[in-house]
Coordinates of C-alpha atoms and ligand atoms in Angstrom, one line a residue:
M1 CA 40.3 -54.9 28.7
N2 CA 40.4 -51.3 27.7
R3 CA 42.2 -49.9 24.7
F4 CA 45.1 -48.6 26.8
L5 CA 45.8 -52.1 28.1
A6 CA 45.4 -53.5 24.6
D7 CA 48.0 -51.0 23.3
L8 CA 50.4 -52.2 26.0
C9 CA 50.7 -55.5 24.2
G10 CA 52.3 -53.7 21.3
M11 CA 50.0 -54.8 18.5
K12 CA 46.8 -52.9 17.7
L13 CA 43.7 -54.9 18.4
S14 CA 40.6 -54.4 16.4
N15 CA 38.2 -51.7 17.6
T16 CA 35.4 -54.3 17.3
L17 CA 37.1 -56.4 19.9
T18 CA 38.2 -53.7 22.3
Q19 CA 34.7 -52.1 22.2
I20 CA 32.7 -55.2 23.0
N21 CA 31.9 -53.8 26.5
G22 CA 31.3 -50.3 25.1
D23 CA 32.5 -47.5 27.4
G24 CA 30.9 -48.9 30.5
D25 CA 31.8 -51.9 32.6
D26 CA 30.4 -55.3 31.9
G27 CA 28.1 -55.3 34.9
W28 CA 29.9 -58.2 36.7
G29 CA 31.8 -56.1 39.2
L30 CA 29.9 -57.1 42.3
F31 CA 29.7 -60.7 41.2
N32 CA 33.5 -60.8 40.8
E33 CA 34.0 -59.2 44.2
A34 CA 31.7 -61.8 45.8
R35 CA 33.7 -64.6 44.1
R36 CA 37.0 -63.1 45.3
R37 CA 35.7 -63.0 48.9
M38 CA 34.5 -66.6 48.6
A39 CA 37.9 -67.7 47.3
A40 CA 39.3 -66.0 50.4
G41 CA 37.0 -68.1 52.6
A42 CA 34.1 -65.8 53.3
P43 CA 30.8 -67.7 53.7
I44 CA 29.0 -65.7 51.0
Q45 CA 25.4 -66.9 50.0
E46 CA 25.3 -66.4 46.2
L47 CA 22.0 -65.4 44.6
T48 CA 23.7 -64.1 41.5
I49 CA 24.1 -66.1 38.3
G50 CA 21.5 -68.3 36.5
E51 CA 23.1 -71.5 37.5
H52 CA 20.9 -74.3 39.1
D53 CA 21.8 -75.6 42.5
I54 CA 21.3 -79.1 41.1
R55 CA 23.7 -80.7 38.6
T56 CA 22.8 -82.3 35.2
H57 CA 20.6 -85.3 35.7
Q58 CA 22.6 -88.6 36.0
S59 CA 20.7 -90.2 33.2
I60 CA 21.8 -87.4 30.8
L61 CA 25.4 -87.9 32.0
D62 CA 25.1 -91.6 31.4
A63 CA 23.9 -91.0 27.9
M64 CA 26.8 -88.7 27.4
H65 CA 29.3 -91.2 28.7
I66 CA 27.8 -94.1 26.6
S67 CA 28.0 -91.9 23.5
A68 CA 31.6 -90.9 24.1
S69 CA 32.6 -94.5 25.0
N70 CA 31.0 -95.7 21.8
G71 CA 33.2 -93.4 19.8
H72 CA 31.1 -90.3 19.2
T73 CA 34.2 -88.2 19.9
G74 CA 35.3 -87.2 16.4
Y75 CA 34.0 -84.2 14.5
A76 CA 30.3 -84.2 14.6
E77 CA 28.0 -83.0 11.7
I78 CA 28.4 -79.2 11.8
P79 CA 24.7 -78.2 11.5
G80 CA 24.0 -80.7 14.4
I81 CA 23.3 -84.4 14.3
Q82 CA 20.1 -85.1 12.3
P83 CA 18.1 -86.7 15.2
L84 CA 18.8 -83.7 17.4
R85 CA 17.8 -81.3 14.7
E86 CA 14.6 -83.3 14.3
A87 CA 13.9 -83.3 18.0
V88 CA 14.4 -79.5 18.3
A89 CA 12.1 -79.1 15.2
R90 CA 9.4 -81.2 16.7
R91 CA 9.6 -79.3 20.0
M92 CA 9.3 -76.0 18.2
E93 CA 6.4 -77.2 16.1
D94 CA 4.6 -78.5 19.2
R95 CA 5.0 -75.1 20.9
T96 CA 4.1 -72.9 17.9
G97 CA 1.9 -75.0 15.6
V98 CA 4.2 -73.8 12.8
R99 CA 5.7 -76.4 10.5
T100 CA 9.3 -76.8 11.4
T101 CA 11.8 -79.2 9.9
P102 CA 15.4 -80.1 10.7
D103 CA 16.4 -77.7 7.9
N104 CA 15.1 -74.9 10.1
V105 CA 17.4 -75.9 12.9
L106 CA 21.1 -75.2 13.6
I107 CA 22.6 -76.7 16.7
T108 CA 25.0 -74.3 18.4
P109 CA 27.4 -74.3 21.4
G110 CA 24.8 -72.9 23.8
G111 CA 22.3 -70.1 23.5
Q112 CA 25.0 -67.4 23.7
S113 CA 26.6 -68.6 20.5
A114 CA 23.1 -68.7 18.9
L115 CA 22.6 -65.1 19.9
F116 CA 25.9 -64.1 18.2
A117 CA 25.0 -66.1 15.1
A118 CA 21.5 -64.7 14.9
H119 CA 22.8 -61.2 15.0
R120 CA 25.5 -62.1 12.5
A121 CA 22.7 -63.3 10.2
A122 CA 20.7 -60.1 10.6
L123 CA 23.3 -57.4 10.8
D124 CA 26.3 -56.1 8.9
S125 CA 29.0 -54.1 10.6
G126 CA 27.8 -50.6 11.2
D127 CA 24.1 -51.6 11.2
T128 CA 21.9 -51.0 14.3
G129 CA 20.5 -53.8 16.4
L130 CA 17.9 -53.0 19.0
Y131 CA 17.6 -54.6 22.3
L132 CA 15.3 -54.1 25.3
D133 CA 16.6 -52.6 28.6
P134 CA 16.7 -54.1 31.2
H135 CA 18.6 -56.8 29.4
Y136 CA 20.6 -60.0 29.9
T137 CA 24.1 -58.7 30.5
T138 CA 25.6 -60.0 27.2
Y139 CA 23.1 -58.4 24.8
P140 CA 24.7 -55.1 23.9
G141 CA 28.2 -56.8 23.8
T142 CA 26.9 -59.5 21.5
I143 CA 25.6 -56.9 19.0
R144 CA 28.9 -54.9 19.3
A145 CA 31.0 -58.1 18.9
I146 CA 29.9 -58.2 15.3
G147 CA 30.7 -54.6 14.7
A148 CA 27.1 -53.4 14.9
I149 CA 25.6 -50.6 16.9
A150 CA 23.7 -51.7 20.0
K151 CA 20.7 -49.4 20.7
P152 CA 18.6 -49.9 23.8
I153 CA 14.8 -49.4 24.0
F154 CA 13.9 -48.8 27.6
C155 CA 11.1 -50.7 29.4
H156 CA 9.6 -49.1 32.4
S157 CA 8.6 -50.3 35.8
I158 CA 5.3 -48.5 35.5
N159 CA 4.5 -50.8 32.6
E160 CA 5.7 -53.8 34.7
F161 CA 8.6 -54.0 32.3
Q162 CA 6.4 -55.1 29.4
P163 CA 7.9 -53.7 26.2
Q164 CA 5.7 -51.1 24.5
A165 CA 5.1 -51.2 20.8
T166 CA 5.2 -47.4 20.6
D167 CA 8.7 -47.3 22.0
I168 CA 9.8 -49.9 19.5
R169 CA 8.3 -48.0 16.6
A170 CA 10.0 -44.8 17.9
A171 CA 13.4 -46.5 18.0
S172 CA 13.2 -48.5 14.8
N173 CA 14.2 -45.9 12.2
G174 CA 17.4 -47.2 10.6
A175 CA 17.5 -50.3 12.7
R176 CA 17.6 -53.8 11.2
S177 CA 16.9 -56.2 14.1
L178 CA 15.2 -56.3 17.5
L179 CA 16.2 -58.7 20.3
I180 CA 13.5 -59.8 22.7
N181 CA 13.5 -62.2 25.7
S182 CA 10.5 -63.8 27.3
P183 CA 10.5 -65.2 30.0
N184 CA 12.8 -62.4 30.8
N185 CA 16.2 -62.3 32.4
P186 CA 16.6 -60.2 34.6
T187 CA 12.9 -59.3 35.4
G188 CA 11.2 -62.7 35.2
V189 CA 8.5 -61.0 33.2
V190 CA 6.5 -63.1 30.7
Y191 CA 5.3 -61.0 27.8
T192 CA 1.5 -60.9 27.5
E193 CA -0.3 -61.7 24.3
D194 CA -0.9 -58.0 23.8
T195 CA 2.8 -57.3 24.2
I196 CA 3.9 -60.0 21.8
N197 CA 1.3 -58.9 19.2
G198 CA 2.4 -55.3 19.6
I199 CA 6.1 -56.3 19.1
A200 CA 5.2 -58.4 16.0
D201 CA 3.2 -55.5 14.5
A202 CA 6.0 -53.0 15.1
V203 CA 8.6 -55.3 13.7
R204 CA 6.6 -56.1 10.6
D205 CA 5.9 -52.4 10.0
A206 CA 9.6 -51.5 10.4
D207 CA 10.8 -54.5 8.4
L208 CA 13.1 -55.7 11.2
W209 CA 14.5 -59.1 12.0
L210 CA 13.1 -60.4 15.3
I211 CA 15.6 -62.4 17.4
S212 CA 13.6 -64.1 20.1
D213 CA 15.6 -65.5 23.0
E214 CA 13.4 -68.2 24.5
V215 CA 16.0 -70.0 26.7
Y216 CA 13.6 -69.8 29.7
D217 CA 10.6 -71.2 27.9
T218 CA 10.2 -74.2 30.3
Q219 CA 10.1 -71.8 33.3
I220 CA 6.6 -70.4 33.2
W221 CA 4.8 -69.9 36.6
E222 CA 2.0 -67.6 35.5
G223 CA 0.7 -66.7 32.1
S224 CA 1.8 -68.6 29.0
H225 CA 4.8 -68.5 26.7
I226 CA 4.0 -67.3 23.2
S227 CA 6.7 -67.6 20.6
P228 CA 6.5 -64.8 17.9
R229 CA 7.3 -67.5 15.4
A230 CA 3.7 -68.6 15.9
L231 CA 2.3 -65.2 14.8
P232 CA 1.0 -64.4 11.3
G233 CA 3.7 -63.1 8.9
M234 CA 6.5 -63.7 11.4
V235 CA 8.0 -67.0 10.4
D236 CA 10.2 -65.5 7.7
R237 CA 11.7 -62.8 9.9
T238 CA 12.0 -64.5 13.3
L239 CA 15.1 -66.3 14.6
V240 CA 14.4 -68.2 17.8
V241 CA 17.3 -68.9 20.2
G242 CA 17.0 -71.9 22.5
S243 CA 19.2 -73.8 24.8
M244 CA 19.5 -76.9 27.0
S245 CA 21.2 -74.8 29.7
K246 CA 18.2 -73.7 31.7
S247 CA 15.7 -76.3 30.7
H248 CA 17.9 -79.3 31.6
A249 CA 20.5 -77.9 34.0
M250 CA 23.1 -78.3 31.2
T251 CA 24.8 -74.9 31.4
G252 CA 28.3 -76.4 31.2
S253 CA 27.5 -78.7 28.2
R254 CA 27.2 -75.7 25.8
V255 CA 24.4 -76.9 23.6
G256 CA 21.6 -74.7 22.1
W257 CA 20.1 -73.8 18.8
I258 CA 18.6 -71.4 16.4
V259 CA 15.3 -72.0 14.6
G260 CA 14.7 -69.9 11.5
P261 CA 14.1 -69.9 7.8
E262 CA 15.9 -72.6 5.9
I263 CA 17.9 -70.0 3.9
V264 CA 19.2 -68.4 7.1
I265 CA 20.2 -71.8 8.5
E266 CA 22.0 -72.7 5.3
H267 CA 24.2 -69.6 5.6
L268 CA 24.7 -70.0 9.3
I269 CA 26.1 -73.5 8.7
N270 CA 28.9 -71.6 6.8
L271 CA 29.4 -69.4 9.9
S272 CA 29.6 -72.5 12.1
T273 CA 32.0 -74.2 9.7
N274 CA 34.3 -71.2 9.9
T275 CA 34.0 -70.5 13.7
T276 CA 32.9 -73.2 16.1
Y277 CA 33.0 -76.2 13.8
G278 CA 29.9 -77.6 15.5
V279 CA 29.1 -79.2 18.9
P280 CA 30.7 -82.4 20.3
G281 CA 28.8 -85.5 19.2
Y282 CA 28.5 -86.9 22.7
I283 CA 27.1 -83.6 24.0
Q284 CA 24.5 -83.7 21.2
D285 CA 23.6 -87.3 22.0
A286 CA 23.1 -86.4 25.6
A287 CA 20.9 -83.4 24.6
L288 CA 18.9 -85.7 22.3
F289 CA 18.4 -88.2 25.2
A290 CA 17.3 -85.3 27.4
L291 CA 14.8 -83.9 24.9
D292 CA 13.4 -87.4 24.4
Q293 CA 12.4 -87.6 28.1
G294 CA 9.8 -84.9 27.2
S295 CA 8.3 -82.3 29.5
A296 CA 8.5 -84.5 32.7
L297 CA 12.3 -83.9 33.0
E298 CA 11.9 -80.2 32.1
Q299 CA 9.3 -79.9 34.9
E300 CA 11.5 -81.6 37.4
V301 CA 14.4 -79.2 36.7
A302 CA 12.0 -76.2 36.8
A303 CA 10.0 -77.2 39.9
P304 CA 12.4 -75.9 42.6
F305 CA 12.2 -72.3 41.2
E306 CA 8.4 -72.4 41.2
R307 CA 8.5 -73.5 44.9
R308 CA 11.0 -70.9 45.9
R309 CA 9.0 -68.2 44.1
R310 CA 5.9 -69.1 46.1
T311 CA 8.0 -68.8 49.3
A312 CA 9.4 -65.5 48.2
K313 CA 5.9 -64.1 47.5
T314 CA 4.8 -65.0 51.0
L315 CA 7.9 -63.4 52.6
I316 CA 7.6 -60.3 50.4
K317 CA 3.9 -59.8 51.4
R318 CA 4.9 -59.7 55.1
Q319 CA 6.9 -56.5 54.7
N320 CA 6.5 -53.2 52.9
T321 CA 9.9 -51.9 52.0
V322 CA 10.7 -54.2 49.0
A323 CA 8.3 -54.8 46.1
L324 CA 8.4 -57.7 43.7
V325 CA 8.3 -56.8 40.0
P326 CA 5.2 -58.7 38.7
S327 CA 6.7 -61.6 36.9
G328 CA 5.6 -65.0 35.6
G329 CA 8.7 -67.0 34.8
A330 CA 12.4 -67.7 34.9
M331 CA 14.6 -68.4 37.8
Y332 CA 14.9 -64.8 39.0
L333 CA 13.1 -62.3 41.2
M334 CA 13.5 -58.6 40.5
L335 CA 13.1 -56.6 43.7
D336 CA 12.3 -52.9 43.7
I337 CA 14.4 -51.6 46.6
R338 CA 14.0 -47.8 45.9
Q339 CA 12.3 -47.3 49.3
T340 CA 15.7 -47.9 50.9
G341 CA 16.9 -44.7 49.2
L342 CA 19.9 -46.6 47.7
S343 CA 20.8 -47.5 44.1
G344 CA 20.8 -51.2 43.2
I345 CA 24.6 -51.1 43.2
A346 CA 24.8 -49.5 46.7
F347 CA 22.2 -51.9 48.1
A348 CA 23.9 -54.9 46.7
Q349 CA 27.3 -53.7 48.0
S350 CA 25.9 -53.1 51.6
L351 CA 24.1 -56.5 51.5
L352 CA 27.4 -58.1 50.6
D353 CA 29.3 -56.3 53.3
V354 CA 26.8 -56.6 56.1
E355 CA 25.0 -59.9 55.4
E356 CA 27.5 -61.7 53.1
I357 CA 24.7 -62.2 50.5
A358 CA 25.4 -61.6 46.9
V359 CA 22.7 -60.4 44.5
M360 CA 23.0 -58.7 41.2
P361 CA 22.5 -54.9 41.1
G362 CA 19.7 -54.0 38.7
E363 CA 22.1 -51.5 37.0
S364 CA 24.1 -54.5 35.7
F365 CA 21.2 -55.0 33.4
G366 CA 20.8 -51.5 32.2
S367 CA 19.6 -48.2 33.5
S368 CA 15.9 -49.2 33.4
A369 CA 16.5 -51.5 36.3
A370 CA 18.2 -48.9 38.5
G371 CA 17.0 -49.1 42.1
H372 CA 16.3 -52.8 41.7
V373 CA 18.3 -56.0 42.5
R374 CA 18.0 -59.4 40.8
V375 CA 17.8 -62.4 43.0
A376 CA 18.5 -65.8 41.5
M377 CA 16.5 -68.5 43.2
T378 CA 19.4 -70.8 43.0
L379 CA 20.0 -71.9 46.6
E380 CA 18.4 -75.0 48.1
D381 CA 14.9 -74.2 49.5
K382 CA 15.7 -73.7 53.2
A383 CA 18.9 -71.7 52.5
F384 CA 17.0 -69.6 49.9
E385 CA 14.2 -68.8 52.4
Q386 CA 16.8 -67.8 55.1
A387 CA 18.8 -65.7 52.7
L388 CA 15.8 -63.9 51.3
T389 CA 14.5 -63.2 54.8
R390 CA 17.8 -61.5 55.5
V391 CA 17.7 -59.5 52.3
L392 CA 14.3 -58.2 53.2
A393 CA 15.3 -57.4 56.8
H394 CA 18.4 -55.6 55.5
A395 CA 16.2 -53.5 53.3
G396 CA 13.8 -52.8 56.2
R397 CA 16.6 -51.6 58.4
L398 CA 18.0 -49.3 55.7
S399 CA 14.6 -47.7 55.1
G400 CA 14.6 -46.9 58.8
Ligands
PMP1 N1 19.9 -65.8 27.1 C1 19.6 -65.5 28.4 C2 18.4 -64.6 28.6 C3 20.3 -66.0 29.4 O1 20.0 -65.7 30.7 C4 21.4 -66.8 29.1 C5 22.3 -67.4 30.2 N2 22.2 -66.9 31.4 C6 21.7 -67.1 27.8 C7 20.9 -66.6 26.8 C8 22.8 -68.0 27.3 O2 22.7 -69.2 27.8 P1 23.6 -70.5 27.3 O3 24.6 -69.9 26.4 O4 24.1 -71.1 28.5 O5 22.6 -71.3 26.5

């Protein structure tokens, strides 16, 4: 809502609230349009948001139901129930080799809430928080929601969207935090060891907090996931954001976490007490059950995306209008459609109009992704293959 509409309600709203989306739009215009057409009965194929085509595994729902039926429906412990904090700490220690205890873990209502809390920990109002463009849509808004200044650092397609340490160094004067995301939404890029070392060096030299969004850490198809928490000198300045949403198809359950230094978690418990008041106990019990199933369940949830990515690579190789941004993870494909001569927005609009297929314009994720579209691999295999075939054919026709 813009300030004009806000003023219409008679009372003045805070600038912090009305400026969350900055001066631009929130990037969801095409998605909302597709949803409107679907509600009106149009047979739109949606390749837009990061929502699995499968639902939460029945065994997790059973655990949730049993927990609720057994009475875990009152206020839960605000930092998170101890066994879940322990399970997250073990998971993090296994991945990084860095000693991690339950006191390093805060359970939050999803990764989004963890992103907000992490920035609240790092920044005061008026401070500058850095983020990388292209970016997950909420990043600048999350930084602005706490009254800080969101400053983009642009990643470039010539560098295969790997962030460059020189760009971080150049932008870091006066900033207090940097937000990174690997595997990346929207590009699917997995940061290389060189990239992550370069980021860590730049962050240490500029004395920044590093907020590392690792919600796609179970979706690695090529390369390997390196958490910066594992790197020398980083444990005291890194806040890792995690979530059950993507790893366990639990997007609607709203459960995630922050892993960071004990002192940060202690203060963030005060933030939770005064904002969310924690996460429902039966949701936490379900998350604990899910984590206890180990990597087998995570792989089961991730497998369809790996399969579809293989199919996509084969289809993309057969034509020469659309190029796939080299990527190693996550449930998305970033397609370079610049050969069609259209912007990502115009291409996505014409695809919606002509083929009734919805994809996200690259521009929704920042100016670095202009001329690209993001395809979520979130249709069942056959439907995905057919839809992507039509996306590529549409691009081919446009390029003449
Ligand atoms: N980070 C990234 C990169 C995401 O793509 C998302 C959701 N799409 C989130 C964080 C937030 O996820 P959730 O709040 O569901 O955990």
